[in-house]
Coordinates of C-alpha atoms in Angstrom, one line a residue:
Chain A
X74 CA 204.8 61.9 78.6
X75 CA 204.0 65.7 77.6
X76 CA 202.8 67.2 80.7
X77 CA 205.0 65.2 82.7
X78 CA 207.9 66.5 80.2
X79 CA 206.1 70.3 81.3
X80 CA 206.2 69.7 84.8
X81 CA 209.2 68.6 85.3
X82 CA 210.9 71.7 83.1
X83 CA 208.3 74.3 85.0
X84 CA 209.5 72.5 89.1
X85 CA 213.7 73.0 87.3
X86 CA 212.5 76.1 87.2
X87 CA 210.9 77.6 89.9
X88 CA 213.6 75.4 92.0
X89 CA 216.1 77.4 90.6
X90 CA 219.1 75.7 91.5
X91 CA 222.9 77.0 91.5
X92 CA 225.8 75.4 89.6
X93 CA 229.3 74.3 90.8
X94 CA 231.4 75.8 89.0
X95 CA 234.2 73.2 89.4
X96 CA 232.6 70.4 88.4
X97 CA 234.6 66.5 89.5
X98 CA 233.1 63.1 89.5
X99 CA 232.4 61.0 93.1
X100 CA 230.8 57.6 92.0
X101 CA 229.0 56.2 95.5
X102 CA 228.2 52.7 97.0
X103 CA 225.2 52.8 98.6
X104 CA 224.8 49.3 101.6
X105 CA 222.0 48.8 104.1
X106 CA 224.0 48.3 107.5
X107 CA 220.3 48.1 109.4
X108 CA 219.2 51.2 109.3
X109 CA 215.0 52.2 110.1
X110 CA 215.3 52.8 106.6
X111 CA 215.2 56.8 107.0
X112 CA 218.5 57.1 105.6
X113 CA 217.5 54.9 102.2
X114 CA 214.5 57.5 101.7
X115 CA 216.4 60.7 102.4
X116 CA 219.0 59.3 99.7
X117 CA 216.8 57.5 96.8
X118 CA 215.7 61.9 97.3
X119 CA 219.1 63.4 96.5
X120 CA 218.5 62.7 92.6
X121 CA 214.3 64.4 92.6
X122 CA 214.1 67.3 91.0
X123 CA 214.4 69.4 95.0
X124 CA 218.4 68.3 94.8
X125 CA 219.7 67.2 91.8
X126 CA 223.4 65.3 92.9
X127 CA 223.7 65.1 89.7
X128 CA 224.9 68.5 89.1
X129 CA 228.2 68.5 92.1
X130 CA 229.4 65.9 89.8
X131 CA 227.3 62.3 92.4
X132 CA 225.8 59.2 91.3
X133 CA 225.3 56.4 92.5
X134 CA 226.9 53.1 91.0
X135 CA 225.1 49.7 90.5
X136 CA 228.3 47.8 91.6
X137 CA 231.2 48.6 94.8
X138 CA 233.5 47.5 91.3
X139 CA 232.5 51.2 90.0
X140 CA 233.0 53.1 93.5
X141 CA 235.1 55.7 95.0
X142 CA 232.5 56.1 98.3
X143 CA 230.7 53.5 100.5
X144 CA 228.3 55.2 102.0
X145 CA 227.1 52.9 105.1
X146 CA 223.7 53.0 106.3
X147 CA 222.7 51.9 109.9
X148 CA 223.2 50.6 113.5
X149 CA 225.7 47.6 111.4
X150 CA 223.6 44.2 112.3
X151 CA 226.0 40.9 112.9
X152 CA 224.3 40.2 109.5
X153 CA 225.3 42.0 108.0
X154 CA 229.1 43.0 108.7
X155 CA 230.7 40.1 106.5
X156 CA 228.3 42.1 102.9
X157 CA 230.2 44.9 103.9
X158 CA 233.7 43.8 104.8
X159 CA 232.6 42.1 100.9
X160 CA 231.4 45.7 99.1
X161 CA 234.3 47.5 100.6
X162 CA 237.3 44.4 99.5
X163 CA 235.7 44.7 96.4
X164 CA 236.2 48.4 95.3
X165 CA 239.2 49.9 93.6
X166 CA 241.4 52.1 95.2
X167 CA 241.9 55.2 96.0
X168 CA 238.3 54.8 97.8
X169 CA 236.0 56.1 100.8
X170 CA 234.0 55.7 103.6
X171 CA 231.4 57.6 104.9
X172 CA 229.8 56.3 108.1
X173 CA 225.8 58.1 107.0
X174 CA 222.8 59.1 109.9
X175 CA 223.6 58.4 113.6
X176 CA 222.9 54.8 113.7
X177 CA 226.6 53.9 111.6
X178 CA 228.2 56.8 113.6
X179 CA 227.0 55.2 117.1
X180 CA 224.7 57.4 118.1
X181 CA 221.6 56.9 119.7
X182 CA 221.8 53.8 118.7
X183 CA 219.2 51.5 120.2
X184 CA 219.4 47.4 120.0
X185 CA 220.3 43.4 121.3
X186 CA 224.5 43.8 122.1
X187 CA 224.4 41.2 120.3
X188 CA 222.7 41.8 117.1
X189 CA 224.2 44.4 116.6
X190 CA 228.0 45.7 116.6
X191 CA 226.5 49.9 117.4
X192 CA 229.4 51.9 115.0
X193 CA 230.8 51.7 111.1
X194 CA 233.6 52.5 112.9
X195 CA 234.8 49.1 114.6
X196 CA 234.7 47.6 111.2
X197 CA 235.9 49.8 108.7
X198 CA 238.1 52.9 108.5
X199 CA 235.6 55.6 108.5
X200 CA 236.5 59.0 106.2
X201 CA 233.1 61.5 106.5
X202 CA 231.4 60.8 109.2
X203 CA 227.9 63.1 107.9
X204 CA 225.3 63.5 111.1
X205 CA 221.4 63.7 112.2
X206 CA 218.4 61.0 112.4
X207 CA 217.9 60.6 109.3
X208 CA 220.8 63.1 107.9
X209 CA 218.8 66.1 105.7
X210 CA 219.6 65.3 101.9
X211 CA 221.0 68.7 101.6
X212 CA 222.7 66.7 104.8
X213 CA 224.5 64.1 102.8
X214 CA 225.1 66.2 99.6
X215 CA 227.4 68.5 101.7
X216 CA 228.9 66.2 103.0
X217 CA 229.4 64.2 99.9
X218 CA 230.7 67.6 98.3
X219 CA 233.3 67.6 101.7
X220 CA 235.0 64.7 100.7
X221 CA 234.9 65.5 97.2
X222 CA 236.6 68.4 97.9
X223 CA 238.7 66.4 99.6
X224 CA 240.2 64.3 96.6
Chain B
X292 CA 187.5 50.5 121.0
X293 CA 187.0 47.9 123.2
X294 CA 189.3 46.3 125.7
X295 CA 191.6 42.9 124.8
X296 CA 190.5 39.7 126.1
X297 CA 193.1 37.3 127.5
X298 CA 192.0 33.4 127.5
X299 CA 194.5 31.6 129.2
X300 CA 194.2 28.4 126.9
X301 CA 196.5 25.4 127.7
X302 CA 198.5 23.8 124.4
X303 CA 196.1 21.0 123.5
X304 CA 193.0 23.7 123.8
X305 CA 194.3 26.1 122.6
X306 CA 194.0 24.8 118.2
X307 CA 190.2 24.2 119.2
X308 CA 189.6 27.5 120.6
X309 CA 191.3 28.8 118.0
X310 CA 189.5 26.9 114.4
X311 CA 186.5 28.2 116.5
X312 CA 187.2 31.6 116.5
X313 CA 188.4 31.4 113.3
X314 CA 184.3 29.4 112.2
X315 CA 183.0 32.2 113.4
X316 CA 184.1 35.2 111.3
X317 CA 187.5 35.7 113.1
X318 CA 190.4 37.0 111.7
X319 CA 194.1 35.7 112.2
X320 CA 196.2 38.7 113.5
X321 CA 199.7 38.4 115.0
X322 CA 201.8 35.2 116.4
X323 CA 204.3 36.1 119.0
X324 CA 206.2 34.1 121.2
X325 CA 207.2 35.1 125.4
X326 CA 209.7 33.6 127.6
X327 CA 206.9 31.4 128.6
X328 CA 205.1 30.4 126.2
X329 CA 203.0 32.1 123.2
X330 CA 200.0 34.9 121.9
X331 CA 197.7 34.5 119.5
X332 CA 195.8 37.1 119.0
X333 CA 191.8 37.1 116.7
X334 CA 189.7 39.5 115.6
X335 CA 186.1 38.2 116.4
X336 CA 183.9 38.8 114.3
X337 CA 182.1 41.7 116.9
X338 CA 185.7 43.7 116.4
X339 CA 186.6 42.4 119.4
X340 CA 190.2 41.3 120.4
X341 CA 190.7 38.1 121.6
X342 CA 195.2 37.1 123.6
X343 CA 195.1 33.3 123.5
X344 CA 198.1 32.8 125.5
X345 CA 199.2 29.1 126.4
X346 CA 202.2 28.0 128.3
X347 CA 205.5 26.1 126.9
X348 CA 207.1 25.2 129.5
X349 CA 208.6 22.4 127.6
X350 CA 209.1 24.8 125.0
X351 CA 206.6 23.4 122.4
X352 CA 203.1 24.3 121.1
X353 CA 200.9 23.3 118.9
X354 CA 201.1 24.9 115.2
X355 CA 198.5 26.6 113.7
X356 CA 199.6 27.0 110.0
X357 CA 196.8 25.2 108.5
X358 CA 194.3 27.3 110.6
X359 CA 195.9 30.4 110.0
X360 CA 198.0 30.5 106.9
X361 CA 200.0 33.9 106.8
X362 CA 200.8 32.4 110.4
X363 CA 204.1 30.9 109.2
X364 CA 206.7 33.6 109.7
X365 CA 205.2 34.7 113.1
X366 CA 205.9 31.2 114.1
X367 CA 209.7 30.6 112.8
X368 CA 210.2 33.7 114.3
X369 CA 208.5 32.9 117.9
X370 CA 211.0 29.4 117.2
X371 CA 213.9 31.4 115.9
X372 CA 214.0 34.1 118.6
X373 CA 212.3 31.4 121.5
X374 CA 213.3 27.6 120.7
X375 CA 209.9 26.5 120.8
X376 CA 209.0 24.4 118.6
X377 CA 205.4 23.8 116.6
X378 CA 204.2 20.2 116.3
X379 CA 203.1 20.4 112.5
X380 CA 204.6 22.5 111.3
X381 CA 207.1 20.9 108.7
X382 CA 209.8 21.6 108.2
X383 CA 210.1 24.7 110.4
X384 CA 212.3 26.6 107.7
X385 CA 214.4 29.3 109.9
X386 CA 214.0 33.3 109.5
X387 CA 215.9 35.6 111.5
X388 CA 218.6 33.1 112.2
X389 CA 220.4 33.1 109.5
X390 CA 222.0 29.0 108.7
X391 CA 224.4 29.4 105.8
X392 CA 223.3 25.8 105.0
X393 CA 221.1 26.2 101.4
X394 CA 218.6 22.9 102.5
X395 CA 217.5 24.7 105.5
X396 CA 216.3 28.2 104.1
X397 CA 215.3 27.0 100.7
X398 CA 213.3 23.8 98.7
X399 CA 216.0 22.5 97.2
X400 CA 217.4 22.7 93.3
X401 CA 216.1 20.1 91.1
X402 CA 216.0 19.1 87.1
X403 CA 218.4 20.0 84.8
X404 CA 217.3 23.3 83.5
X405 CA 216.2 25.5 86.6
X406 CA 219.0 27.2 88.0
X407 CA 218.8 29.7 90.9
X408 CA 219.6 33.2 91.1
X409 CA 221.0 34.6 94.4
X410 CA 220.5 38.7 94.9
X411 CA 221.5 40.4 97.2
X412 CA 221.5 41.4 100.8
X413 CA 223.2 44.6 99.0
X414 CA 221.4 45.7 95.7
X415 CA 222.1 47.7 93.1
X416 CA 220.3 50.9 93.8
X417 CA 219.8 52.5 97.3
X418 CA 217.7 49.5 98.4
X419 CA 217.7 47.8 102.0
X420 CA 219.6 44.9 103.0
X421 CA 217.6 41.2 102.2
X422 CA 218.4 38.2 99.6
X423 CA 215.9 36.7 97.6
X424 CA 216.8 33.2 95.7
X425 CA 215.3 32.5 92.5
X426 CA 214.1 29.7 90.8
X427 CA 214.5 31.0 86.9
X428 CA 214.0 28.2 83.7
X429 CA 214.9 31.5 81.1
X430 CA 213.5 34.7 82.0
X431 CA 210.3 32.5 84.5
X432 CA 210.4 32.1 87.5
X433 CA 209.2 28.6 89.5
X434 CA 209.5 29.9 92.0
X435 CA 211.3 32.4 95.0
X436 CA 212.6 32.2 98.8
X437 CA 212.9 35.2 100.4
X438 CA 215.7 36.2 102.8
X439 CA 214.9 38.8 104.9
X440 CA 216.5 40.2 108.8
X441 CA 219.6 41.0 107.7
X442 CA 218.4 43.9 109.8
X443 CA 217.4 42.6 112.8
X444 CA 218.3 44.4 115.5
X445 CA 216.5 43.0 118.6
X446 CA 214.1 46.0 118.9
X447 CA 211.8 43.9 120.7
X448 CA 214.6 42.2 123.1
X449 CA 215.9 45.5 123.8
X450 CA 213.0 47.5 124.5
X451 CA 212.6 44.5 127.2
X452 CA 212.2 45.4 131.4
X453 CA 211.8 49.3 129.9
X454 CA 209.1 52.2 130.8
X455 CA 206.4 52.0 128.5
X456 CA 207.0 56.0 128.2
X457 CA 210.3 54.8 127.7
X458 CA 210.1 51.7 124.8
X459 CA 208.0 53.8 121.9
X460 CA 211.7 55.0 120.9
X461 CA 212.7 51.3 120.6
X462 CA 208.9 51.3 118.6
X463 CA 209.3 54.1 116.0
X464 CA 213.0 53.0 115.5
X465 CA 211.7 49.8 113.7
X466 CA 211.0 52.0 110.6
X467 CA 210.9 55.9 110.1
X468 CA 208.9 55.0 106.7
X469 CA 206.1 54.2 109.3
X470 CA 207.1 55.5 112.0
X471 CA 203.7 57.3 113.4
X472 CA 201.6 54.0 112.3
X473 CA 203.9 51.7 114.6
X474 CA 204.0 54.2 117.8
X475 CA 200.7 54.8 117.0
X476 CA 199.9 50.8 117.3
X477 CA 202.3 51.1 120.0
X478 CA 200.3 54.4 121.9
X479 CA 196.7 52.5 121.5
X480 CA 197.7 49.4 123.2
X481 CA 199.9 51.1 126.0
X482 CA 196.5 53.0 126.1
X483 CA 194.0 49.6 125.6
X484 CA 195.5 48.9 129.2
X485 CA 196.2 51.8 130.6
X486 CA 192.6 51.9 130.4
X487 CA 192.6 55.5 128.2
X488 CA 190.5 57.7 125.8
X489 CA 192.2 59.9 123.5
X490 CA 190.0 63.4 122.8
X491 CA 188.9 63.9 120.5
X492 CA 191.3 66.8 120.0
X493 CA 193.8 64.3 120.2
X494 CA 192.2 61.6 117.7
X495 CA 192.7 64.9 115.3
X496 CA 195.9 65.3 115.2
X497 CA 196.5 61.2 115.4
X498 CA 194.5 61.3 112.4
X499 CA 195.9 64.2 110.6
X500 CA 199.3 62.4 111.7
X501 CA 198.8 59.6 110.1
X502 CA 196.9 60.3 107.1
X503 CA 200.8 63.0 105.6
X504 CA 202.4 59.6 106.5
X505 CA 199.8 57.5 103.4
X506 CA 200.1 60.5 101.0
X507 CA 203.5 61.0 101.7
X508 CA 204.5 57.5 100.9
X509 CA 201.9 56.1 98.6
X510 CA 203.2 59.0 96.2
X511 CA 206.4 57.8 96.8
X512 CA 205.2 54.1 95.8
X513 CA 203.4 55.1 93.2
X514 CA 206.5 57.2 92.4
X515 CA 209.2 53.5 92.7
X516 CA 206.6 51.9 90.4
X517 CA 207.9 54.8 88.1
X518 CA 211.7 53.4 88.4
X519 CA 210.4 50.5 88.2
X520 CA 209.9 50.6 84.9
X521 CA 212.4 52.7 84.0
X522 CA 210.5 55.6 83.3
X523 CA 212.7 58.7 85.1
X524 CA 210.7 61.9 84.6
X525 CA 207.8 59.7 86.0
X526 CA 209.5 58.4 89.0
X527 CA 211.6 62.7 88.7
X528 CA 208.0 64.1 89.4
X529 CA 206.8 62.0 91.9
X530 CA 210.1 62.1 94.5
X531 CA 209.6 66.2 93.8
X532 CA 206.2 65.6 95.3
X533 CA 207.2 63.2 98.6
X534 CA 210.1 66.1 99.2
X535 CA 207.2 68.3 99.2
X536 CA 204.9 66.2 101.6
X537 CA 207.9 66.1 104.2
X538 CA 209.0 69.4 104.0
X539 CA 205.0 69.8 105.1
X540 CA 205.5 67.2 108.0
X541 CA 208.2 69.0 109.0
X542 CA 206.7 72.2 109.9
X543 CA 204.0 71.0 111.2
X544 CA 206.0 67.8 113.6
X545 CA 209.6 69.3 112.9
X546 CA 210.4 65.9 111.9
X547 CA 210.8 65.2 108.5
X548 CA 209.2 61.1 108.5
X549 CA 207.2 63.0 111.5
X550 CA 210.1 60.4 114.0
X551 CA 208.8 61.2 118.1
X552 CA 205.6 62.8 117.8
X553 CA 203.5 60.3 118.7
X554 CA 203.7 59.8 122.6
X555 CA 201.2 57.6 124.3
X556 CA 198.2 59.4 126.5
X557 CA 199.4 62.6 124.7
X558 CA 200.4 64.6 121.9
X559 CA 202.8 67.9 122.4
X560 CA 202.5 69.5 118.7
X561 CA 201.2 73.1 118.5
X562 CA 200.0 74.5 115.2
X563 CA 199.1 78.5 114.8
X564 CA 195.5 78.8 112.3
X565 CA 197.8 81.0 109.7
X566 CA 200.6 77.7 109.1
X567 CA 198.0 74.9 108.8
X568 CA 195.8 77.2 106.5
X569 CA 199.7 77.5 104.3
X570 CA 200.0 73.3 104.7
X571 CA 196.2 73.4 104.0
X572 CA 196.8 75.4 100.3
X573 CA 200.9 73.9 99.9
X574 CA 199.0 70.3 99.9
X575 CA 196.0 72.0 98.0
X576 CA 198.8 72.8 95.3
X577 CA 200.3 69.4 95.4
X578 CA 197.9 67.6 94.3
X579 CA 196.9 69.4 91.5
X580 CA 200.5 68.6 90.2
X581 CA 199.5 64.7 91.1
X582 CA 196.6 64.9 88.9
X583 CA 197.2 66.1 85.7
X584 CA 201.1 64.5 86.4
X585 CA 198.7 61.4 87.0
X586 CA 196.9 61.9 84.3
X587 CA 199.5 61.8 81.8
X588 CA 200.3 58.3 83.4
X589 CA 197.4 56.9 83.2
X590 CA 197.2 58.2 79.5
X591 CA 201.0 56.7 78.5
X592 CA 200.0 53.5 76.9
X593 CA 204.3 51.9 76.9
X594 CA 204.2 52.6 80.8
X595 CA 200.3 50.9 81.6
X596 CA 201.3 48.4 79.3
X597 CA 204.5 47.5 81.3
X598 CA 202.0 47.2 84.4
X599 CA 198.5 44.9 83.2
X600 CA 198.4 41.0 83.9
X601 CA 201.4 41.2 86.1
X602 CA 202.6 39.4 89.3
X603 CA 198.6 38.2 89.6
X604 CA 198.0 37.5 93.4
X605 CA 193.9 35.8 93.1
X606 CA 191.0 37.6 95.3
X607 CA 191.6 33.9 97.1
X608 CA 195.1 33.9 97.4
X609 CA 194.7 37.2 98.7
X610 CA 192.7 35.5 101.4
X611 CA 194.3 32.7 102.0
X612 CA 197.6 34.9 102.7
X613 CA 195.4 37.7 104.5
X614 CA 196.8 39.5 102.1
X615 CA 196.0 42.6 103.9
X616 CA 196.1 47.2 102.8
X617 CA 195.9 48.3 99.5
X618 CA 197.5 44.9 97.6
X619 CA 195.0 42.7 98.9
X620 CA 192.2 45.9 98.5
X621 CA 193.4 45.4 94.8
X622 CA 192.8 42.1 95.5
X623 CA 188.9 42.4 96.3
X624 CA 189.4 42.3 99.7
X625 CA 188.3 45.1 101.4
X626 CA 189.3 45.1 104.5
X627 CA 190.6 48.4 106.3
X628 CA 190.8 48.9 109.6
X629 CA 189.9 52.7 109.6
X630 CA 186.1 51.0 109.0
X631 CA 186.1 49.3 112.4
X632 CA 188.1 52.3 114.2
X633 CA 186.8 53.9 117.5
X634 CA 189.9 55.5 118.5
X635 CA 191.1 58.4 115.7
X636 CA 188.6 60.2 114.1
X637 CA 187.9 58.0 110.4
X638 CA 183.1 58.4 111.2
X639 CA 181.7 56.3 108.8
X640 CA 185.1 56.0 106.1
X641 CA 184.8 53.5 104.1
X642 CA 188.1 52.6 101.5
X643 CA 187.8 53.5 98.0
X644 CA 187.6 50.7 95.9
X645 CA 188.7 49.5 92.3
X646 CA 185.6 48.5 89.7
X647 CA 187.5 45.3 88.9
X648 CA 190.7 44.9 90.1
X649 CA 192.4 42.1 89.5
X650 CA 194.8 42.4 92.1
X651 CA 197.9 42.8 88.8
X652 CA 200.6 45.1 89.8
X653 CA 198.2 48.1 87.5
X654 CA 195.0 47.4 89.8
X655 CA 197.9 48.2 93.2
X656 CA 199.1 51.4 91.6
X657 CA 195.5 52.0 90.8
X658 CA 194.6 51.4 95.0
X659 CA 196.9 53.7 95.7
X660 CA 195.7 57.0 93.9
X661 CA 192.4 56.4 95.6
X662 CA 193.5 56.0 98.5
X663 CA 195.4 58.9 97.7
X664 CA 192.7 60.8 96.9
X665 CA 190.5 60.4 100.0
X666 CA 194.2 60.8 102.0
X667 CA 194.1 64.2 100.9
X668 CA 190.5 64.8 101.5
X669 CA 190.7 63.3 104.8
X670 CA 193.4 65.8 105.7
X671 CA 191.5 68.7 104.2
X672 CA 189.2 68.7 106.6
X673 CA 190.8 68.5 108.9
X674 CA 193.3 70.7 108.5
X675 CA 190.9 73.5 110.3
X676 CA 191.9 76.1 112.3
X677 CA 194.9 75.1 115.7
X678 CA 196.4 72.2 116.6
X679 CA 196.4 72.8 119.7
X680 CA 198.4 70.2 122.5
X681 CA 195.9 67.3 123.7
X682 CA 195.1 64.3 126.3
X683 CA 194.0 61.1 126.9
X684 CA 190.8 60.7 128.9
X685 CA 190.3 58.3 132.0
X686 CA 188.7 55.6 130.3
X687 CA 188.1 53.3 133.6
X688 CA 191.1 54.3 136.4
X689 CA 194.4 52.1 135.7
X690 CA 195.0 48.8 137.0
X691 CA 197.1 46.9 138.7
X692 CA 197.9 43.1 137.2
X693 CA 196.2 42.1 141.1
X694 CA 192.9 44.6 140.8
X695 CA 192.5 42.7 137.0
X696 CA 188.6 42.3 137.0
X697 CA 187.1 38.5 135.2
X698 CA 184.9 39.1 132.4
X699 CA 182.6 36.8 130.1
X700 CA 184.2 33.8 132.0
X701 CA 187.1 32.7 134.3
X702 CA 189.3 32.5 132.5
X703 CA 189.5 35.6 130.5
X704 CA 190.3 39.1 132.0
X705 CA 191.4 42.7 130.7
X706 CA 194.2 45.3 131.5
X707 CA 197.5 43.6 132.0
X708 CA 197.4 43.4 127.6
X709 CA 196.8 45.6 124.9
X710 CA 196.7 46.0 121.1
X711 CA 196.6 48.9 119.2
X712 CA 195.4 48.3 115.5
X713 CA 196.6 50.9 112.9
X714 CA 196.2 51.4 109.5
X715 CA 199.1 52.2 108.0
X716 CA 200.0 52.8 103.9
X717 CA 200.9 49.3 103.7
X718 CA 197.8 48.2 105.3
X719 CA 197.6 46.8 109.0
X720 CA 199.6 47.3 111.6
X721 CA 199.7 45.9 114.6
X722 CA 201.6 45.7 118.1
X723 CA 201.2 44.3 121.2
X724 CA 202.7 45.6 125.0
X725 CA 202.2 43.4 127.7
X726 CA 203.0 45.3 130.3
X727 CA 203.7 44.3 134.5
X728 CA 202.7 47.5 136.7
X729 CA 204.7 50.2 133.5
X730 CA 207.2 48.6 132.7
X731 CA 207.2 46.5 129.5
X732 CA 206.8 42.6 129.6
X733 CA 206.3 42.0 126.3
X734 CA 206.0 44.1 122.9
X735 CA 205.6 42.9 119.5
X736 CA 204.8 44.9 116.5
X737 CA 203.8 42.9 113.7
X738 CA 203.4 45.1 110.7
X739 CA 201.8 44.8 107.2
X740 CA 205.1 44.4 105.6
X741 CA 206.0 41.3 107.3
X742 CA 202.2 39.6 106.2
X743 CA 202.5 40.9 102.6
X744 CA 205.6 39.4 102.2
X745 CA 205.1 36.1 102.9
X746 CA 202.3 36.9 99.6
X747 CA 205.1 38.7 97.7
X748 CA 207.2 35.1 97.3
X749 CA 204.1 33.8 96.3
X750 CA 203.3 35.7 93.5
X751 CA 205.8 36.3 91.5
X752 CA 205.6 32.6 90.3
X753 CA 205.0 32.3 87.0
X754 CA 206.5 35.7 85.8
X755 CA 209.3 36.9 84.4
X756 CA 212.6 37.9 86.6
X757 CA 213.3 41.1 84.9
X758 CA 209.4 42.4 86.3
X759 CA 210.7 41.2 90.1
X760 CA 211.9 44.9 90.9
X761 CA 208.3 46.1 89.4
X762 CA 205.8 43.2 91.3
X763 CA 208.3 44.3 94.6
X764 CA 207.2 47.4 93.9
X765 CA 204.0 47.0 93.7
X766 CA 203.8 46.1 97.6
X767 CA 206.6 48.4 98.1
X768 CA 207.3 46.5 101.5
X769 CA 209.9 48.0 104.5
X770 CA 212.3 45.2 105.0
X771 CA 212.9 47.5 108.1
X772 CA 209.7 46.9 109.4
X773 CA 210.2 43.5 109.0
X774 CA 213.3 42.3 110.6
X775 CA 213.2 44.8 113.3

């Protein structure tokens, strides 16, 4: 454990991440609406020492009940529509919806017409669009912190 | 690689033919349906691949689950997508299509003590969508019915009647974590049909990309096991390492997941010698940090205690379920497609095996470390000098369906169907392609995850419910690859 922590300390020093002046908080609930797993892999790097998204007051919470923002990825498969709507319905007001990645934005989606909806806009009101296939951790943080400023 | 042999069989001779193949040391690779029939892929003892094709005008075919147990999901998928009834497969539960009635897709709950725990499709963390139904007494798991295909996008059907050069993007879209493995197996399948053989330069680029994908995936999976037991420091270090490799992938291919880096018959990736040298140095640093962090995990007894004896797949069960990849090797099955490969640069490759593989979470965890070190060695040997764009050479002339010549027997031919077999980070990835001229008639991707999910469900039995995330992470299977 000592070596691990020591390695982490060195990484923290070398990465030299900027601290924001003002910190507010935003609890994020992620929901996979039929992605290729790319957005998820980038999302899970947000908490790594390279990005440390918690320094901006961002965090991922386990339940939509605790969430301010619903982040939805993927081309919105028909099989996931009900679950996404229910997760949104479980969130307390005020709530925001983020469409993450090209698929959720309806950009260049591939698949069968009767299996996918093709974009998040068709089932939920979208407040923020984050482009990219997949968006890089940096793009995701930029999008989410912009949402923080709006709140 | 020898060409795939297409063998046309009647539905009465199909089972017997397959039985003979399997008795002669053959291995079941996958099964899929199309509008006119079903095709079963088998690898012969000599390494040649046969496609046993059987027309099903009445939408009926004999089941082969008693011969090849891991054809279970294949037959259920073929039923849901193409309406084929498999005679002898009882009950033929839905897989892709979601029936709301529990009895149709789960085992009935019996007795007073057991209760069900339903999880998903949305999970607590950043995880893909899938639903699990556990039968539990106290904390002990009696049975698990996984329901995937929430992410089914119908990519295979959508790729039909596209040009084969265009269809690769459908295969690539299936899964970003396995983008190189999947698209490479597709490219190899197409080249198999077109009679193309990769040049040394092309093989080098492809091998490099495939091993880079393995490196970041294995690093990610080791971090995931740390997360599975709640060891934040380990998860953080490995998250850092994954990020570093992803930056290297971007430097080499222009994309952090190396998407669109594989093309049929060629490669357009060009990297100059000094960048290659930079990448080599950087990978050396990554490896050093990995090795010191790994040593710390090895000597952390609290951490190691959680891994031993959990989620065991015996060698016997691993054989039955045809478990592939690091998970199979952790149960003592040494099979690795890289040893049989002739289209990439794996000369005389033999995968490292644990001295005493016991098939538990710890074995799968340790197996990844062995393979990671081999992958670092392979990559470092390949990173010498410029990487130039490359092409294939013609092994034999491209054929149209009319020009096929028959080999071996009257009812076998080559040139219409091609199969690509690649060893991805999670194991054997197969892509079968059927072309009509240059147009896709059928494309089928059977990733390692598709195969191993069946075994994962089995190996949770008898374990504690709180250990499920850990068992799950020790496989770290994709949902996207399976659902397509």
